[in-house]
CSV table of C-alpha atoms and ligand atoms in Angstrom, one decimal:
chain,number,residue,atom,x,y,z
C,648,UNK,CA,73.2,224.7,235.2
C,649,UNK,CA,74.0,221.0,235.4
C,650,UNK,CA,72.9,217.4,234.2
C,651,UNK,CA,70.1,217.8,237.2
C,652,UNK,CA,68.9,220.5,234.9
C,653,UNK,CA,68.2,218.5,231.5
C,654,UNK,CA,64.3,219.0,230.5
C,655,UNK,CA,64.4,215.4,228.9
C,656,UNK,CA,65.6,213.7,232.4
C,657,UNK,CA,62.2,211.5,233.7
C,658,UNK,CA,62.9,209.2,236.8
C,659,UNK,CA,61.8,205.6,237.9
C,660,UNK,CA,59.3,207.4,239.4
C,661,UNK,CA,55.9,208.1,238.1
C,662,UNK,CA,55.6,212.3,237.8
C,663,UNK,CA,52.5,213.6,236.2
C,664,UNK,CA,53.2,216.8,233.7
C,665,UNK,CA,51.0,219.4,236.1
C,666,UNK,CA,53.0,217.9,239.3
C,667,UNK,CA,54.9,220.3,241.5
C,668,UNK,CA,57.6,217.5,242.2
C,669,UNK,CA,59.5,216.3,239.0
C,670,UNK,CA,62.9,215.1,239.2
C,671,UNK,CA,64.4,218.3,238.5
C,672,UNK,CA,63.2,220.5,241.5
C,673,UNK,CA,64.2,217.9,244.3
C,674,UNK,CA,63.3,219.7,247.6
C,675,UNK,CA,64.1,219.6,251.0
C,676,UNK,CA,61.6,218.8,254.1
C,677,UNK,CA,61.3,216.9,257.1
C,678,UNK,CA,58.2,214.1,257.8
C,679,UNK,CA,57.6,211.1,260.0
C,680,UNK,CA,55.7,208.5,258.8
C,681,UNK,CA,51.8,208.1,259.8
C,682,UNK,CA,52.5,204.3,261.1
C,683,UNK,CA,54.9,206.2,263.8
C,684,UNK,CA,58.4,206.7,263.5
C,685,UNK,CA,61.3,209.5,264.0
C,686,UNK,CA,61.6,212.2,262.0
C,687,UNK,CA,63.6,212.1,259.1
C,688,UNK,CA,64.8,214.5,256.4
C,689,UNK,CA,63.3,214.0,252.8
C,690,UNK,CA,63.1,214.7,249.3
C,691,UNK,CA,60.1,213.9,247.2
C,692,UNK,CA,59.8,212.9,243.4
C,693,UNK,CA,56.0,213.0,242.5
C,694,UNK,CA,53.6,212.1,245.3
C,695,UNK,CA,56.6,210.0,247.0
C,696,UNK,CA,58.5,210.8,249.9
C,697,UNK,CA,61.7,209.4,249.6
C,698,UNK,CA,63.8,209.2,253.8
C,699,UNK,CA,67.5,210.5,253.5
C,700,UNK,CA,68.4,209.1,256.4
C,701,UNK,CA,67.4,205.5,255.0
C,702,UNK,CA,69.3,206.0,252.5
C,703,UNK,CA,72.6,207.2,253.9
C,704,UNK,CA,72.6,204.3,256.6
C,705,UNK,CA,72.6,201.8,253.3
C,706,UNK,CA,75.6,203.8,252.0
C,707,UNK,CA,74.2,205.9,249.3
C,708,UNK,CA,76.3,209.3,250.5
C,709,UNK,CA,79.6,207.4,251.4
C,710,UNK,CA,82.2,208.7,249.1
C,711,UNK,CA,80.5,212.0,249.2
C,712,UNK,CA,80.9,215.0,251.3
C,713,UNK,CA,78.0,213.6,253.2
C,714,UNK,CA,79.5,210.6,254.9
C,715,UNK,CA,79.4,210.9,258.5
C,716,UNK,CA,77.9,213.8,259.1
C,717,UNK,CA,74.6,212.3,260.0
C,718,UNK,CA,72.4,215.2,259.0
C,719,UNK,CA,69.7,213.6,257.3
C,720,UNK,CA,69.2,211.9,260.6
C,721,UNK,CA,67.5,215.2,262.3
C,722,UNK,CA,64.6,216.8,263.4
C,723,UNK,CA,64.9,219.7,261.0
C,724,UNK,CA,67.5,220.6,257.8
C,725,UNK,CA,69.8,222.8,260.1
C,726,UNK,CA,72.4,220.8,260.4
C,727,UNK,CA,72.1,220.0,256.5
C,728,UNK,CA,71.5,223.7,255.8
C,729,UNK,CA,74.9,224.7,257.4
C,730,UNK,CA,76.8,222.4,255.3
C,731,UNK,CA,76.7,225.2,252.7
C,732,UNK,CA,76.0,225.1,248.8
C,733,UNK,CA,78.8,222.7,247.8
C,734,UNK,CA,77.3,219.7,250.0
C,735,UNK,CA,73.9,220.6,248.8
C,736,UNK,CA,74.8,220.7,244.8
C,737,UNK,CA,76.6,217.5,245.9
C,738,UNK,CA,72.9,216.0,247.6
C,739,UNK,CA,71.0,217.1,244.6
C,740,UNK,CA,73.3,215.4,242.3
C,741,UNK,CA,73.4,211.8,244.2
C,742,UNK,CA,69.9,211.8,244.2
C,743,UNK,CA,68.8,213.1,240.1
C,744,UNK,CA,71.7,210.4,239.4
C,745,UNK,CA,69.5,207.2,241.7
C,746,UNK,CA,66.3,208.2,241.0
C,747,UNK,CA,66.5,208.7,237.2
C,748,UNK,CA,64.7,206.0,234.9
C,749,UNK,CA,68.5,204.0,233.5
C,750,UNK,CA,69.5,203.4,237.1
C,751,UNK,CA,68.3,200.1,238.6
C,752,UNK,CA,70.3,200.4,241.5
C,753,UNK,CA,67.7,201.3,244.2
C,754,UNK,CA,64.6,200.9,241.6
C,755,UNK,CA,64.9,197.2,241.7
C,756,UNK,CA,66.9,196.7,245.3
C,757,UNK,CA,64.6,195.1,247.9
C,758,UNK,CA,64.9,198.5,250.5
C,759,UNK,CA,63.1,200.5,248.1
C,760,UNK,CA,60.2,199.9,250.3
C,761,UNK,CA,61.8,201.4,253.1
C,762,UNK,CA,63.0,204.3,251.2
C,763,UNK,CA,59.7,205.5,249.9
C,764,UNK,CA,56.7,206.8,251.5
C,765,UNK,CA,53.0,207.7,249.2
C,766,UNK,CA,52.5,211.5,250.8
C,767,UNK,CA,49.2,209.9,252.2
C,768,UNK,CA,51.0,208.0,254.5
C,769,UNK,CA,53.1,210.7,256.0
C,770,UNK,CA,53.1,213.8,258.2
C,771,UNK,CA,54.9,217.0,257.0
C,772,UNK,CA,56.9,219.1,260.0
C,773,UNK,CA,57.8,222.5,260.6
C,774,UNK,CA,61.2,221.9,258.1
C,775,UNK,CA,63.5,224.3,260.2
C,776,UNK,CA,64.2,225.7,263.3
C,777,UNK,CA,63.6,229.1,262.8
C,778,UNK,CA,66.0,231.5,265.2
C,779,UNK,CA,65.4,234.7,264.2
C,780,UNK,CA,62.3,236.0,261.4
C,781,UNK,CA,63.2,239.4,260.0
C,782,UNK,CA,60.1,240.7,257.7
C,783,UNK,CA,60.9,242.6,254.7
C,784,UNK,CA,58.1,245.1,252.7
C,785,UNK,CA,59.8,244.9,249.7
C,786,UNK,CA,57.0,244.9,246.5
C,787,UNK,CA,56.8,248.5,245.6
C,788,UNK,CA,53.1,248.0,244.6
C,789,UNK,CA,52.0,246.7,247.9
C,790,UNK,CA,53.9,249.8,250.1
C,791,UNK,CA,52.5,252.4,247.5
C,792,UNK,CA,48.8,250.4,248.0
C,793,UNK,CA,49.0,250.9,252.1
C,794,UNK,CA,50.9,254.2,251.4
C,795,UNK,CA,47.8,255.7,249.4
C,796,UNK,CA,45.3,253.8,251.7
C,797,UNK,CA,46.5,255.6,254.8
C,798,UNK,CA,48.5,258.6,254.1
C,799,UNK,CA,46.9,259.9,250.7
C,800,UNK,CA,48.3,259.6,246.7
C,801,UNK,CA,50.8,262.0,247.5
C,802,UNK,CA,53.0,260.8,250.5
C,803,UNK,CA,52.1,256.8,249.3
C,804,UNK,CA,56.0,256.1,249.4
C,805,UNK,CA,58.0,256.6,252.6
C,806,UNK,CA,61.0,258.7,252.1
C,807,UNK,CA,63.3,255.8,253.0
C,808,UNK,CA,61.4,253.2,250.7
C,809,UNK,CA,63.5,253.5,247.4
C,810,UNK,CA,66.5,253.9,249.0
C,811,UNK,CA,66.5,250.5,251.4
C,812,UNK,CA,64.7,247.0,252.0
C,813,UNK,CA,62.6,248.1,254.8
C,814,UNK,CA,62.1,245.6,257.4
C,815,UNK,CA,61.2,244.8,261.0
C,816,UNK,CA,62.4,242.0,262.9
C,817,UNK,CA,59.3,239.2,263.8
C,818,UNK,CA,58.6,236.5,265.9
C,819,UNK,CA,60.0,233.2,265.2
C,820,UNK,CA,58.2,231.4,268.2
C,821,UNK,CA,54.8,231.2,266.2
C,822,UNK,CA,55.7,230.2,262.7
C,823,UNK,CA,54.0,226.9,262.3
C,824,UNK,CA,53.9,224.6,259.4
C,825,UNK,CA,51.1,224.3,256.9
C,826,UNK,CA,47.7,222.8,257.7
C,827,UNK,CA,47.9,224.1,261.2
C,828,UNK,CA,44.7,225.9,262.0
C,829,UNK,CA,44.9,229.8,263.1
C,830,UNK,CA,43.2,230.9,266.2
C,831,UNK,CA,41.4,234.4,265.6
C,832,UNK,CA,43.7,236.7,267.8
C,833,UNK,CA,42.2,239.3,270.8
C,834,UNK,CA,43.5,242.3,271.1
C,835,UNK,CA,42.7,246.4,271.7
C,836,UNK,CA,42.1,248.4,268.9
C,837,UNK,CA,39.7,252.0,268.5
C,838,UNK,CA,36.5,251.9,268.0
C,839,UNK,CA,34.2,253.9,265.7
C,840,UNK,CA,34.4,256.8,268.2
C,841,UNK,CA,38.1,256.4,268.5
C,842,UNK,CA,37.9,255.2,271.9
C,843,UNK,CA,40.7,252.1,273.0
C,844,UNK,CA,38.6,249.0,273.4
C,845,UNK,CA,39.8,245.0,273.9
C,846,UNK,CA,38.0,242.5,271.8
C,847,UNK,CA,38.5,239.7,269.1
C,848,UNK,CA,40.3,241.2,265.3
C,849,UNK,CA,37.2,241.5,263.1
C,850,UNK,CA,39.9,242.7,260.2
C,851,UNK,CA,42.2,239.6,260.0
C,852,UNK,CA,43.6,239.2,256.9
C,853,UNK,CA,46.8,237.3,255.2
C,854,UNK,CA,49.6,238.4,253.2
C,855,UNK,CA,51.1,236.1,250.4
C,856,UNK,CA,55.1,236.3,250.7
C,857,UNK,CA,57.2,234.5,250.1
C,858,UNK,CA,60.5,233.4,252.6
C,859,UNK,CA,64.4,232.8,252.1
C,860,UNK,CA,65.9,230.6,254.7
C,861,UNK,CA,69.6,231.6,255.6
C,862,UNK,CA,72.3,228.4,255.2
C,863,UNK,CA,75.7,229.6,256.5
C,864,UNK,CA,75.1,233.0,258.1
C,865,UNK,CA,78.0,235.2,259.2
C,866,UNK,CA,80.0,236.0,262.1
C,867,UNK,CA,79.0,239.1,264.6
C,868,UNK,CA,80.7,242.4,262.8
C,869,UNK,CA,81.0,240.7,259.6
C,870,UNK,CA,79.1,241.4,256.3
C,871,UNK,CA,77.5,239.5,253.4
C,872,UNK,CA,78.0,241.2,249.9
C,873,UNK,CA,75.2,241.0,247.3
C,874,UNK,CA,77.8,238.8,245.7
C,875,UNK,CA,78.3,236.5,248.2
C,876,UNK,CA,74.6,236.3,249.6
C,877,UNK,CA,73.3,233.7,247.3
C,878,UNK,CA,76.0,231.4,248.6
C,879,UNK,CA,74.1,231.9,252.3
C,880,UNK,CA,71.0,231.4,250.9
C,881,UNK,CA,69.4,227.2,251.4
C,882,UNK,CA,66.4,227.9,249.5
C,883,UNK,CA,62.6,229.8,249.1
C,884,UNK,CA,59.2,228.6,250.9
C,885,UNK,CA,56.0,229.9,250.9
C,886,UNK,CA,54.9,232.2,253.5
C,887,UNK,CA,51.8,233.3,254.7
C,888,UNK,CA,52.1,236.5,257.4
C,889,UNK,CA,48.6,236.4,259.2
C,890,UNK,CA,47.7,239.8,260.5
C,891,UNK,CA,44.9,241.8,262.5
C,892,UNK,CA,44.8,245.1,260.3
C,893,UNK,CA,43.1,246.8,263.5
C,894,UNK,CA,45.1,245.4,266.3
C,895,UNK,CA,47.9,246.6,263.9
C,896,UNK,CA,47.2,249.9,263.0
C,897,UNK,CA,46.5,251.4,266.7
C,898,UNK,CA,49.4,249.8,267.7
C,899,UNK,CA,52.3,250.4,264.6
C,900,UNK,CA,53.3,253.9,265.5
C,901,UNK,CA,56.0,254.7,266.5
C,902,UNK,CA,57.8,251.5,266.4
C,903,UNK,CA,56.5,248.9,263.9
C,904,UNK,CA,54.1,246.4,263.4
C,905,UNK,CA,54.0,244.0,267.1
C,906,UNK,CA,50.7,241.6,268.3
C,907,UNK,CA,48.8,242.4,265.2
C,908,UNK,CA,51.8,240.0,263.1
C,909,UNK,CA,53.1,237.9,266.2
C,910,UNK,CA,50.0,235.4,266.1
C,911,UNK,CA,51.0,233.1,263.6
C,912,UNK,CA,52.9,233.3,260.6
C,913,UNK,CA,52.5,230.0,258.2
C,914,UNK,CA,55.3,228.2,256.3
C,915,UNK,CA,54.8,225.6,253.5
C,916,UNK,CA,57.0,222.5,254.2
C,917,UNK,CA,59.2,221.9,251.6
C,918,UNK,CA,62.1,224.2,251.2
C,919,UNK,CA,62.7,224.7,247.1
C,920,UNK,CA,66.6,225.5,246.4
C,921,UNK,CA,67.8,228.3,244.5
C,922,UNK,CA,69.5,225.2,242.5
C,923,UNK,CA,66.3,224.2,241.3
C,924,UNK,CA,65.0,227.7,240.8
C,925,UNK,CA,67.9,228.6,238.7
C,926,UNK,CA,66.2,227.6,235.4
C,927,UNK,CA,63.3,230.4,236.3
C,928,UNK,CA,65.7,232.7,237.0
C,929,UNK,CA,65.1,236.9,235.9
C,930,UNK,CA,65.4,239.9,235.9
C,931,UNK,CA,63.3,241.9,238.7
C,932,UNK,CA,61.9,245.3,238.7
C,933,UNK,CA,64.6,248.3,237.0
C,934,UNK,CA,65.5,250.8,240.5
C,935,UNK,CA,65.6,253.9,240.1
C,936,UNK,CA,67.2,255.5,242.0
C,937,UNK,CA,70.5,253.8,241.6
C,938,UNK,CA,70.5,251.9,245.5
C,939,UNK,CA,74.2,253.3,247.1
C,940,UNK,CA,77.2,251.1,246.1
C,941,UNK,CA,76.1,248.3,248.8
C,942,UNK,CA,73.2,247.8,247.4
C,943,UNK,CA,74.6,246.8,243.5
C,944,UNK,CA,73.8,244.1,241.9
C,945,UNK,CA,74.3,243.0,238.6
C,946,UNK,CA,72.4,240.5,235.9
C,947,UNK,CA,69.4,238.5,237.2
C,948,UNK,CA,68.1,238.8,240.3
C,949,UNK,CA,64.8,237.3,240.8
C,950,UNK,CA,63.0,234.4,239.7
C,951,UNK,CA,59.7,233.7,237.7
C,952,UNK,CA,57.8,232.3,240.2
C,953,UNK,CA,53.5,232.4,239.5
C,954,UNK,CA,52.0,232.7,243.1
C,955,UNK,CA,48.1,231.8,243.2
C,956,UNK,CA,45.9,232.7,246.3
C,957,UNK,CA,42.8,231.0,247.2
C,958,UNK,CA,39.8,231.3,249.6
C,959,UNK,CA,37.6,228.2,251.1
C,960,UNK,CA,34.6,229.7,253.6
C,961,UNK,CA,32.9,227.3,255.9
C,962,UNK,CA,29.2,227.1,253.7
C,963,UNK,CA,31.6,226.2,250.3
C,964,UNK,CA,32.7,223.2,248.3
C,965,UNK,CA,34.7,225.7,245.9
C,966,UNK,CA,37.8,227.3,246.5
C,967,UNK,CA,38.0,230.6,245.0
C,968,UNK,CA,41.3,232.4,243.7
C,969,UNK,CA,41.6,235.4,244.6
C,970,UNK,CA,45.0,236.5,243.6
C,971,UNK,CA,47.5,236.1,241.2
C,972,UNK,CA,50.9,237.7,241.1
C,973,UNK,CA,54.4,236.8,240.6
C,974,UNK,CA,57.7,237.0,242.3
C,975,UNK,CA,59.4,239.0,240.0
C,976,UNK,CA,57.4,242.0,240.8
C,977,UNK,CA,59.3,242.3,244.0
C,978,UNK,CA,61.8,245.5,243.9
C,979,UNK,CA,64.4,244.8,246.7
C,980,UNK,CA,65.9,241.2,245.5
C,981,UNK,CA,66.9,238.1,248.3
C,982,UNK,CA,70.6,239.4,247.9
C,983,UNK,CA,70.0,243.2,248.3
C,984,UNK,CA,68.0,242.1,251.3
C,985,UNK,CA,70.7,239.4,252.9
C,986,UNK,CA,73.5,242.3,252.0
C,987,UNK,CA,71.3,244.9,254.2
C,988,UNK,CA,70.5,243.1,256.9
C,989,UNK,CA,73.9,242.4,257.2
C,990,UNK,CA,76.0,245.6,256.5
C,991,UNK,CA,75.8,246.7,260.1
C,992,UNK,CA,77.3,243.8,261.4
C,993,UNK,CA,74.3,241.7,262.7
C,994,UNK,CA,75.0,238.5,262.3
C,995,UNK,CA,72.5,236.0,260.7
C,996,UNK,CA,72.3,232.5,261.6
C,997,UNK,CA,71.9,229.0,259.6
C,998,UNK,CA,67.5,228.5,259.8
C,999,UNK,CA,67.0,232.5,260.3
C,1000,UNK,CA,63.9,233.4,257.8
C,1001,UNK,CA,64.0,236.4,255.7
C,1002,UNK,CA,60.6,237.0,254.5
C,1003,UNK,CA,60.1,239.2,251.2
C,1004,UNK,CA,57.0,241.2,252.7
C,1005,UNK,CA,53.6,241.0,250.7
C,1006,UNK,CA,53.8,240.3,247.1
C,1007,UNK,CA,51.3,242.7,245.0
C,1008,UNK,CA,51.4,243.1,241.3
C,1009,UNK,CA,50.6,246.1,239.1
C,1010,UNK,CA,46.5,245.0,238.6
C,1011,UNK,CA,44.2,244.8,241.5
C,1012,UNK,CA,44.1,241.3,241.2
C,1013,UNK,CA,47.0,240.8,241.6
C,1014,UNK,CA,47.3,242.4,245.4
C,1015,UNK,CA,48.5,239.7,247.8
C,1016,UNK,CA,46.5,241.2,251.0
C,1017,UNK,CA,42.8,241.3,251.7
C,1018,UNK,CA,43.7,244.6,252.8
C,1019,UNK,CA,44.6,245.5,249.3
C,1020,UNK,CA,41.9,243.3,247.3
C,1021,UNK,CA,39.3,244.8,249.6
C,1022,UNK,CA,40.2,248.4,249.1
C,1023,UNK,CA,40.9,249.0,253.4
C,1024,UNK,CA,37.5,247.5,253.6
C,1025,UNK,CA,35.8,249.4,251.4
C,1026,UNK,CA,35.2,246.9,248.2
C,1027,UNK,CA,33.8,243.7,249.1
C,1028,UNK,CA,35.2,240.5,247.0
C,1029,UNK,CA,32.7,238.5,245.6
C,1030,UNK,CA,32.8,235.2,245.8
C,1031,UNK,CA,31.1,232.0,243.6
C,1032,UNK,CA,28.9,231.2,245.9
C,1033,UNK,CA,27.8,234.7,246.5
C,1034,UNK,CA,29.2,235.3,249.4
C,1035,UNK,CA,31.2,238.1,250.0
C,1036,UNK,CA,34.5,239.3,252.2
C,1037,UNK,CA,36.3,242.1,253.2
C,1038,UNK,CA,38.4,240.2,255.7
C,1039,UNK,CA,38.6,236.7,256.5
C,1040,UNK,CA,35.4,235.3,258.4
C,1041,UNK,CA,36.1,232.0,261.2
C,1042,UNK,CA,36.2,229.1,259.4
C,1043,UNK,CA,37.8,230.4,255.8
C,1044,UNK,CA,41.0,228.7,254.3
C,1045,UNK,CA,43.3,230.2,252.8
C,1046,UNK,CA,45.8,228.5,250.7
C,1047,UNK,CA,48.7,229.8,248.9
C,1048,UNK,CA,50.5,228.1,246.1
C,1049,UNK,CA,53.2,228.9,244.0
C,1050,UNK,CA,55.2,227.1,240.5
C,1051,UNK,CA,57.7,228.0,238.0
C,1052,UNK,CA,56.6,226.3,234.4
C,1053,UNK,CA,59.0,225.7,231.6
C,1054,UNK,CA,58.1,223.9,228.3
C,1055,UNK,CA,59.0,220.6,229.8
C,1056,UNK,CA,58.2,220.7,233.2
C,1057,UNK,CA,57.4,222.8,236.7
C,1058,UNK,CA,59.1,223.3,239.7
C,1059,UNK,CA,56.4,224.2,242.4
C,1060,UNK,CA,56.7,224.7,245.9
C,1061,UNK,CA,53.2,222.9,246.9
C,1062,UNK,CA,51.3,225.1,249.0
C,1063,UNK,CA,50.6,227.1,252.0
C,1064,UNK,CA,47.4,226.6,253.9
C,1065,UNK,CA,45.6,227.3,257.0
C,1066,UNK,CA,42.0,227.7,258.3
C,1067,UNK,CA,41.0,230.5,260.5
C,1068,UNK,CA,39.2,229.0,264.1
C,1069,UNK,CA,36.8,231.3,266.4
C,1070,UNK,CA,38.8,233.5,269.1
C,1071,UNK,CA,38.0,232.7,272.5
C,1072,UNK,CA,36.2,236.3,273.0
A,143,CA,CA1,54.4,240.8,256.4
């Protein structure tokens, strides 16, 4: 850890103690003002915005690593994300140095006003363009929860499942940023009578995970160690993997999960890096098995991240939580995941998402599915206003946040939300 670390560092900036946004996380996402305007990359301190690409065109990167390369002037943080973790560390750095409370230098210069945006007055983009979304199902709870749902106590964990991160690969077409709405999907499914039939999901559902987006991937044929990996990974969002549990389970066999995922799969928009997250960081679960060689890591792996679900129906001013878990519950870490993907050869590429799978903790709840919460169905959540759901009805919102809370201050990642619109069946 650095100077960009130090609990007792406050900048120019007003930060309230419960924000996400202090001057030690300093994240990474990409907005365009409301008043109209190209889209810039960004940072945020509190509930300001503050435009990169301002900043570098007055000169506040020259002498860096930065100058030149124009990559806060762009559409999405590729271009930044490639750079690797040396120009990064070296971003985060300029800016805990100009926005802490001794420097005057942009706090009293007369661009300040061009620089910084209130989050009211700007619109937060899809941060990344996304190439290739692999999906993990790496939280030993969650696979042993769907195991026992659908196969029985006794076969609960797939022979495979403590050996390797299991995985599919996803579609990256249909990630969208938070706050876009989610269109109930159509598709066939069986009937009570076990008969094919076409018609709108009546079992959608979400899954809280959480997603590591790949900086400098690797070259076809070549591999990423668990060593190296955490150099190749930019930083963690929030993820929320919509799915149509019936779509999905006529469909899954033999080959994997396919229309009942491909919908839509949310994203928050700021990217949090593992530089700010390295404060939080822990040890995860103990394996046991010992994973082959490939698979070693040593010291701490994951991170201490709280992760909160809530629920908003249509007839309610509340919002209801209806999960909480943390990240250090998941078994296969970001590294053991980045080294397997990669130890055939495949190459990953700078914006590809590796998401973790559904987080579920050890109570029930703390399951990160309504598939989970609801028992398949079978236990209906109540909620304050005495309503009830097994699965989400049109018109719900679900949001997803998640933080990481020291004794002087919390790194957060904001949140993920979307709200679930009528199919047109
Ligand atoms: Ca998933």
């Amino acid at each position: 850890m650095d100077e960009t670390h130090n609990p007792d560092l406050k900048s120019w900036i007003e930060v309230n103690s419960d924000s996400h946004f202090p001057i030690q996380n300093l994240p990474f996402g990409v907005f365009r003002p409301i008043s109209g305007g190209d889209l810039h990359v960004c940072t945020i301190i509190g509930d300001f915005v503050i435009d990169l690409s301002i900043l570098d065109s007055n000169g506040f990167f020259s002498n860096s690593n930065l100058q030149d390369t124009l990559v806060f002037d762009e559409p999405t943080l590729n271009a930044f994300m490639s750079l690797g973790r040396a120009s990064w560390k070296e971003t985060r750095l300029i800016l805990s140095n100009l926005f802490s409370e001794d420097n005057s230098e942009l706090r009293d210069s007369k661009i300040r006003g061009d620089v910084l945006f209130h989050i009211s007055d700007v619109e937060m983009v899809l941060p990344v363009d996304v190439g290739d979304y692999t999906d993990f199902y790496s939280s030993k709870e969650h696979a042993t929860n769907v195991g026992k749902m659908f196969r029985g106590e006794e076969n609960a964990l797939m022979p495979n499942w403590l050996h390797l991160p299991v995985a599919y690969h996803g579609r990256s077409s249909s990630i969208v940023v938070s706050g876009t709405d989610i269109k109930r999907p159509s598709g066939q499914m069986l009937t009570k009578d076990s008969t094919p039939s076409f018609g709108s999901s009546n079992r959608l559902d979400f899954e809280l995970e959480m997603g590591a987006l790949v900086g400098p991937g690797n070259t076809l044929g070549n591999t990423i160690s668990t060593q190296e990996a955490e150099n190749h990974i930019f930083g963690l969002v929030l993820v929320n993997d919509w799915s149509a549990r019936d779509i999905q389970k006529w469909e899954y066999q033999p080959l994997g999960p396919f229309l009942g995922k491909s919908f839509a799969t949310s994203i928050s928009p700021w990217v949090i890096t593992l530089e700010a997250l390295e404060p939080f960081r822990c040890s995860g679960p103990k394996q046991d098995p010992k994973p082959l060689p490939y698979l070693n890591t040593s010291g701490k792996n994951s991170y201490d991240i709280n992760l909160e679900v809530s629920l908003q129906t249509a007839n309610s001013d509340n919002t209801d939580v209806i999960c909480n878990t943390n990240f250090k519950h998941l078994y296969w870490s970001m590294t053991q995941q980045l080294a397997h993907h990669t130890v055939n050869g495949c190459n990953l590429r700078t914006g590809d998402l590796l998401a973790s799978g559904t987080i579920s903790g050890p109570s029930s709840d703390s399951y990160g599915s309504l598939l989970e919460l609801s028992w398949n169905g079978t236990k209906p959540i109540n909620l304050s206003n005495n309503e009830k759901r097994t699965f989400l009805d049109d018109y719900d919102s679900i949001s997803i946040t998640g933080w990481c809370q020291n004794d002087s201050y919390r790194v957060g990642f904001g949140a993920v939300s979307g709200q679930i619109t009528p199919s047109d069946e």
